[in-house]
Amino acid sequence: MEKRVLVLNLDHSPVAVVPVQKALVLTFLDKVSCLSFYESLIIRTVTKEYRYPAVIRLNEYRNIPYKGVLLNRANLFRRDGHECQYCGSRKHLTIDHIIPRSKGGKTNWYNLITACHRCNVYKGDKTPDQAGLALRTEPFKPTLSFFLADYAERHAEEWIPFLDVRTV
Ligand SMILES: [Zn+2]
């Protein structure tokens, strides 16, 4: 499988993940510096061999407006480790508004959690306190690093020293 390349801004904050061809073009244009390589891989062309970049850094600071990780079902489940945040079940997962919408609860990272169907139905239109349920973890807004760390652990250990996996 072809490995992906992590792109960092000049201040070392992650900004993108690109295919290796794109990383090589940026290298040849002198737009990036390579900070880390996949040591076990080599890129061969007809006449040359190149080291395979794992992490590259832009040579000039680019102001890239970061919109944050998309709030959707898949990303919410990933943030919560695919576990109901009330009982820990991994089955029949749904999305729960901690403070119900009918009570003014917002649709954002801090008010949405993964809940199994059973807990969701049991909780109904109540707050966790009213329903006697406790959250297993505090909901947080995940950073790009948080999601990249997930990929890095499985496919790209070379990225890990460059990722700040703390969450905001
Ligand atoms: Zn549950």
JSON list of N, CA and C in Angstrom, two decimals, residues 104-149:
[
{"chain": "A", "resi": 104, "resn": "GLY", "atom": "N", "xyz": [-32.95, 23.44, 24.70]},
{"chain": "A", "resi": 104, "resn": "GLY", "atom": "CA", "xyz": [-31.98, 24.44, 24.22]},
{"chain": "A", "resi": 104, "resn": "GLY", "atom": "C", "xyz": [-30.59, 23.88, 23.98]},
{"chain": "A", "resi": 105, "resn": "GLY", "atom": "N", "xyz": [-30.43, 22.56, 24.04]},
{"chain": "A", "resi": 105, "resn": "GLY", "atom": "CA", "xyz": [-29.11, 21.95, 23.81]},
{"chain": "A", "resi": 105, "resn": "GLY", "atom": "C", "xyz": [-28.64, 22.18, 22.38]},
{"chain": "A", "resi": 106, "resn": "LYS", "atom": "N", "xyz": [-27.36, 22.49, 22.25]},
{"chain": "A", "resi": 106, "resn": "LYS", "atom": "CA", "xyz": [-26.80, 22.82, 20.94]},
{"chain": "A", "resi": 106, "resn": "LYS", "atom": "C", "xyz": [-26.29, 21.57, 20.22]},
{"chain": "A", "resi": 107, "resn": "THR", "atom": "N", "xyz": [-26.15, 21.71, 18.90]},
{"chain": "A", "resi": 107, "resn": "THR", "atom": "CA", "xyz": [-25.54, 20.65, 18.10]},
{"chain": "A", "resi": 107, "resn": "THR", "atom": "C", "xyz": [-24.08, 21.02, 17.89]},
{"chain": "A", "resi": 108, "resn": "ASN", "atom": "N", "xyz": [-23.23, 20.65, 18.83]},
{"chain": "A", "resi": 108, "resn": "ASN", "atom": "CA", "xyz": [-21.80, 20.90, 18.69]},
{"chain": "A", "resi": 108, "resn": "ASN", "atom": "C", "xyz": [-21.01, 19.80, 19.40]},
{"chain": "A", "resi": 109, "resn": "TRP", "atom": "N", "xyz": [-19.68, 19.87, 19.29]},
{"chain": "A", "resi": 109, "resn": "TRP", "atom": "CA", "xyz": [-18.82, 18.82, 19.86]},
{"chain": "A", "resi": 109, "resn": "TRP", "atom": "C", "xyz": [-19.00, 18.65, 21.36]},
{"chain": "A", "resi": 110, "resn": "TYR", "atom": "N", "xyz": [-19.43, 19.72, 22.05]},
{"chain": "A", "resi": 110, "resn": "TYR", "atom": "CA", "xyz": [-19.51, 19.65, 23.51]},
{"chain": "A", "resi": 110, "resn": "TYR", "atom": "C", "xyz": [-20.86, 19.15, 24.00]},
{"chain": "A", "resi": 111, "resn": "ASN", "atom": "N", "xyz": [-21.84, 19.11, 23.10]},
{"chain": "A", "resi": 111, "resn": "ASN", "atom": "CA", "xyz": [-23.16, 18.65, 23.55]},
{"chain": "A", "resi": 111, "resn": "ASN", "atom": "C", "xyz": [-23.60, 17.36, 22.86]},
{"chain": "A", "resi": 112, "resn": "LEU", "atom": "N", "xyz": [-22.75, 16.84, 21.98]},
{"chain": "A", "resi": 112, "resn": "LEU", "atom": "CA", "xyz": [-23.10, 15.59, 21.31]},
{"chain": "A", "resi": 112, "resn": "LEU", "atom": "C", "xyz": [-22.17, 14.47, 21.78]},
{"chain": "A", "resi": 113, "resn": "ILE", "atom": "N", "xyz": [-22.75, 13.32, 22.02]},
{"chain": "A", "resi": 113, "resn": "ILE", "atom": "CA", "xyz": [-21.92, 12.16, 22.36]},
{"chain": "A", "resi": 113, "resn": "ILE", "atom": "C", "xyz": [-22.50, 10.91, 21.70]},
{"chain": "A", "resi": 114, "resn": "THR", "atom": "N", "xyz": [-21.68, 9.89, 21.70]},
{"chain": "A", "resi": 114, "resn": "THR", "atom": "CA", "xyz": [-22.09, 8.59, 21.21]},
{"chain": "A", "resi": 114, "resn": "THR", "atom": "C", "xyz": [-22.87, 7.89, 22.33]},
{"chain": "A", "resi": 115, "resn": "ALA", "atom": "N", "xyz": [-24.06, 7.40, 22.01]},
{"chain": "A", "resi": 115, "resn": "ALA", "atom": "CA", "xyz": [-24.85, 6.66, 22.99]},
{"chain": "A", "resi": 115, "resn": "ALA", "atom": "C", "xyz": [-25.48, 5.45, 22.31]},
{"chain": "A", "resi": 116, "resn": "CYS", "atom": "N", "xyz": [-25.57, 4.36, 23.02]},
{"chain": "A", "resi": 116, "resn": "CYS", "atom": "CA", "xyz": [-26.23, 3.19, 22.42]},
{"chain": "A", "resi": 116, "resn": "CYS", "atom": "C", "xyz": [-27.74, 3.47, 22.38]},
{"chain": "A", "resi": 117, "resn": "HIS", "atom": "N", "xyz": [-28.41, 2.75, 21.53]},
{"chain": "A", "resi": 117, "resn": "HIS", "atom": "CA", "xyz": [-29.84, 2.97, 21.35]},
{"chain": "A", "resi": 117, "resn": "HIS", "atom": "C", "xyz": [-30.59, 2.83, 22.69]},
{"chain": "A", "resi": 118, "resn": "ARG", "atom": "N", "xyz": [-30.19, 1.84, 23.48]},
{"chain": "A", "resi": 118, "resn": "ARG", "atom": "CA", "xyz": [-30.87, 1.58, 24.75]},
{"chain": "A", "resi": 118, "resn": "ARG", "atom": "C", "xyz": [-30.77, 2.78, 25.70]},
{"chain": "A", "resi": 119, "resn": "CYS", "atom": "N", "xyz": [-29.54, 3.28, 25.87]},
{"chain": "A", "resi": 119, "resn": "CYS", "atom": "CA", "xyz": [-29.35, 4.44, 26.76]},
{"chain": "A", "resi": 119, "resn": "CYS", "atom": "C", "xyz": [-30.08, 5.67, 26.21]},
{"chain": "A", "resi": 120, "resn": "ASN", "atom": "N", "xyz": [-30.04, 5.82, 24.89]},
{"chain": "A", "resi": 120, "resn": "ASN", "atom": "CA", "xyz": [-30.66, 6.99, 24.27]},
{"chain": "A", "resi": 120, "resn": "ASN", "atom": "C", "xyz": [-32.17, 6.98, 24.53]},
{"chain": "A", "resi": 121, "resn": "VAL", "atom": "N", "xyz": [-32.78, 5.83, 24.38]},
{"chain": "A", "resi": 121, "resn": "VAL", "atom": "CA", "xyz": [-34.22, 5.71, 24.60]},
{"chain": "A", "resi": 121, "resn": "VAL", "atom": "C", "xyz": [-34.53, 5.90, 26.08]},
{"chain": "A", "resi": 122, "resn": "TYR", "atom": "N", "xyz": [-33.71, 5.29, 26.94]},
{"chain": "A", "resi": 122, "resn": "TYR", "atom": "CA", "xyz": [-33.91, 5.41, 28.39]},
{"chain": "A", "resi": 122, "resn": "TYR", "atom": "C", "xyz": [-33.81, 6.87, 28.84]},
{"chain": "A", "resi": 123, "resn": "LYS", "atom": "N", "xyz": [-32.83, 7.57, 28.27]},
{"chain": "A", "resi": 123, "resn": "LYS", "atom": "CA", "xyz": [-32.59, 8.96, 28.66]},
{"chain": "A", "resi": 123, "resn": "LYS", "atom": "C", "xyz": [-33.73, 9.86, 28.16]},
{"chain": "A", "resi": 124, "resn": "GLY", "atom": "N", "xyz": [-34.20, 9.54, 26.94]},
{"chain": "A", "resi": 124, "resn": "GLY", "atom": "CA", "xyz": [-35.33, 10.29, 26.39]},
{"chain": "A", "resi": 124, "resn": "GLY", "atom": "C", "xyz": [-35.07, 11.78, 26.33]},
{"chain": "A", "resi": 125, "resn": "ASP", "atom": "N", "xyz": [-36.01, 12.55, 26.82]},
{"chain": "A", "resi": 125, "resn": "ASP", "atom": "CA", "xyz": [-35.94, 14.00, 26.71]},
{"chain": "A", "resi": 125, "resn": "ASP", "atom": "C", "xyz": [-35.41, 14.63, 28.00]},
{"chain": "A", "resi": 126, "resn": "LYS", "atom": "N", "xyz": [-34.57, 13.87, 28.73]},
{"chain": "A", "resi": 126, "resn": "LYS", "atom": "CA", "xyz": [-34.05, 14.37, 30.01]},
{"chain": "A", "resi": 126, "resn": "LYS", "atom": "C", "xyz": [-32.57, 14.71, 29.89]},
{"chain": "A", "resi": 127, "resn": "THR", "atom": "N", "xyz": [-32.07, 15.45, 30.87]},
{"chain": "A", "resi": 127, "resn": "THR", "atom": "CA", "xyz": [-30.62, 15.65, 30.96]},
{"chain": "A", "resi": 127, "resn": "THR", "atom": "C", "xyz": [-30.05, 14.39, 31.62]},
{"chain": "A", "resi": 128, "resn": "PRO", "atom": "N", "xyz": [-28.73, 14.18, 31.53]},
{"chain": "A", "resi": 128, "resn": "PRO", "atom": "CA", "xyz": [-28.15, 13.00, 32.19]},
{"chain": "A", "resi": 128, "resn": "PRO", "atom": "C", "xyz": [-28.48, 12.97, 33.68]},
{"chain": "A", "resi": 129, "resn": "ASP", "atom": "N", "xyz": [-28.42, 14.12, 34.35]},
{"chain": "A", "resi": 129, "resn": "ASP", "atom": "CA", "xyz": [-28.75, 14.18, 35.78]},
{"chain": "A", "resi": 129, "resn": "ASP", "atom": "C", "xyz": [-30.16, 13.70, 36.06]},
{"chain": "A", "resi": 130, "resn": "GLN", "atom": "N", "xyz": [-31.10, 14.23, 35.28]},
{"chain": "A", "resi": 130, "resn": "GLN", "atom": "CA", "xyz": [-32.50, 13.86, 35.47]},
{"chain": "A", "resi": 130, "resn": "GLN", "atom": "C", "xyz": [-32.73, 12.38, 35.21]},
{"chain": "A", "resi": 131, "resn": "ALA", "atom": "N", "xyz": [-31.94, 11.82, 34.30]},
{"chain": "A", "resi": 131, "resn": "ALA", "atom": "CA", "xyz": [-32.11, 10.41, 33.95]},
{"chain": "A", "resi": 131, "resn": "ALA", "atom": "C", "xyz": [-31.24, 9.50, 34.83]},
{"chain": "A", "resi": 132, "resn": "GLY", "atom": "N", "xyz": [-30.42, 10.11, 35.68]},
{"chain": "A", "resi": 132, "resn": "GLY", "atom": "CA", "xyz": [-29.54, 9.31, 36.54]},
{"chain": "A", "resi": 132, "resn": "GLY", "atom": "C", "xyz": [-28.40, 8.65, 35.78]},
{"chain": "A", "resi": 133, "resn": "LEU", "atom": "N", "xyz": [-27.97, 9.29, 34.70]},
{"chain": "A", "resi": 133, "resn": "LEU", "atom": "CA", "xyz": [-26.87, 8.74, 33.90]},
{"chain": "A", "resi": 133, "resn": "LEU", "atom": "C", "xyz": [-25.63, 9.61, 34.08]},
{"chain": "A", "resi": 134, "resn": "ALA", "atom": "N", "xyz": [-24.47, 8.98, 34.08]},
{"chain": "A", "resi": 134, "resn": "ALA", "atom": "CA", "xyz": [-23.22, 9.74, 34.18]},
{"chain": "A", "resi": 134, "resn": "ALA", "atom": "C", "xyz": [-22.40, 9.52, 32.91]},
{"chain": "A", "resi": 135, "resn": "LEU", "atom": "N", "xyz": [-21.75, 10.59, 32.46]},
{"chain": "A", "resi": 135, "resn": "LEU", "atom": "CA", "xyz": [-20.88, 10.49, 31.29]},
{"chain": "A", "resi": 135, "resn": "LEU", "atom": "C", "xyz": [-19.54, 9.86, 31.68]},
{"chain": "A", "resi": 136, "resn": "ARG", "atom": "N", "xyz": [-19.04, 8.97, 30.83]},
{"chain": "A", "resi": 136, "resn": "ARG", "atom": "CA", "xyz": [-17.77, 8.31, 31.13]},
{"chain": "A", "resi": 136, "resn": "ARG", "atom": "C", "xyz": [-16.58, 9.21, 30.82]},
{"chain": "A", "resi": 137, "resn": "THR", "atom": "N", "xyz": [-16.74, 10.10, 29.83]},
{"chain": "A", "resi": 137, "resn": "THR", "atom": "CA", "xyz": [-15.67, 11.05, 29.52]},
{"chain": "A", "resi": 137, "resn": "THR", "atom": "C", "xyz": [-16.29, 12.40, 29.21]},
{"chain": "A", "resi": 138, "resn": "GLU", "atom": "N", "xyz": [-15.50, 13.42, 29.39]},
{"chain": "A", "resi": 138, "resn": "GLU", "atom": "CA", "xyz": [-15.93, 14.78, 29.08]},
{"chain": "A", "resi": 138, "resn": "GLU", "atom": "C", "xyz": [-15.87, 14.97, 27.57]},
{"chain": "A", "resi": 139, "resn": "PRO", "atom": "N", "xyz": [-16.96, 15.42, 26.92]},
{"chain": "A", "resi": 139, "resn": "PRO", "atom": "CA", "xyz": [-16.89, 15.62, 25.47]},
{"chain": "A", "resi": 139, "resn": "PRO", "atom": "C", "xyz": [-15.92, 16.74, 25.10]},
{"chain": "A", "resi": 140, "resn": "PHE", "atom": "N", "xyz": [-15.17, 16.55, 24.02]},
{"chain": "A", "resi": 140, "resn": "PHE", "atom": "CA", "xyz": [-14.20, 17.57, 23.61]},
{"chain": "A", "resi": 140, "resn": "PHE", "atom": "C", "xyz": [-14.23, 17.73, 22.10]},
{"chain": "A", "resi": 141, "resn": "LYS", "atom": "N", "xyz": [-13.66, 18.84, 21.67]},
{"chain": "A", "resi": 141, "resn": "LYS", "atom": "CA", "xyz": [-13.55, 19.11, 20.24]},
{"chain": "A", "resi": 141, "resn": "LYS", "atom": "C", "xyz": [-12.21, 18.54, 19.76]},
{"chain": "A", "resi": 142, "resn": "PRO", "atom": "N", "xyz": [-12.23, 17.54, 18.91]},
{"chain": "A", "resi": 142, "resn": "PRO", "atom": "CA", "xyz": [-10.96, 16.92, 18.52]},
{"chain": "A", "resi": 142, "resn": "PRO", "atom": "C", "xyz": [-10.15, 17.79, 17.57]},
{"chain": "A", "resi": 143, "resn": "THR", "atom": "N", "xyz": [-8.84, 17.71, 17.69]},
{"chain": "A", "resi": 143, "resn": "THR", "atom": "CA", "xyz": [-7.96, 18.43, 16.78]},
{"chain": "A", "resi": 143, "resn": "THR", "atom": "C", "xyz": [-7.64, 17.54, 15.57]},
{"chain": "A", "resi": 144, "resn": "LEU", "atom": "N", "xyz": [-7.06, 18.15, 14.55]},
{"chain": "A", "resi": 144, "resn": "LEU", "atom": "CA", "xyz": [-6.62, 17.36, 13.40]},
{"chain": "A", "resi": 144, "resn": "LEU", "atom": "C", "xyz": [-5.60, 16.32, 13.85]},
{"chain": "A", "resi": 145, "resn": "SER", "atom": "N", "xyz": [-4.70, 16.72, 14.75]},
{"chain": "A", "resi": 145, "resn": "SER", "atom": "CA", "xyz": [-3.69, 15.79, 15.27]},
{"chain": "A", "resi": 145, "resn": "SER", "atom": "C", "xyz": [-4.32, 14.55, 15.89]},
{"chain": "A", "resi": 146, "resn": "PHE", "atom": "N", "xyz": [-5.43, 14.76, 16.59]},
{"chain": "A", "resi": 146, "resn": "PHE", "atom": "CA", "xyz": [-6.11, 13.63, 17.24]},
{"chain": "A", "resi": 146, "resn": "PHE", "atom": "C", "xyz": [-6.48, 12.56, 16.22]},
{"chain": "A", "resi": 147, "resn": "PHE", "atom": "N", "xyz": [-7.03, 13.00, 15.08]},
{"chain": "A", "resi": 147, "resn": "PHE", "atom": "CA", "xyz": [-7.42, 12.02, 14.06]},
{"chain": "A", "resi": 147, "resn": "PHE", "atom": "C", "xyz": [-6.21, 11.48, 13.30]},
{"chain": "A", "resi": 148, "resn": "LEU", "atom": "N", "xyz": [-5.22, 12.34, 13.07]},
{"chain": "A", "resi": 148, "resn": "LEU", "atom": "CA", "xyz": [-4.03, 11.86, 12.37]},
{"chain": "A", "resi": 148, "resn": "LEU", "atom": "C", "xyz": [-3.29, 10.82, 13.21]},
{"chain": "A", "resi": 149, "resn": "ALA", "atom": "N", "xyz": [-3.34, 10.98, 14.53]},
{"chain": "A", "resi": 149, "resn": "ALA", "atom": "CA", "xyz": [-2.65, 10.03, 15.41]},
{"chain": "A", "resi": 149, "resn": "ALA", "atom": "C", "xyz": [-3.23, 8.64, 15.24]}
]
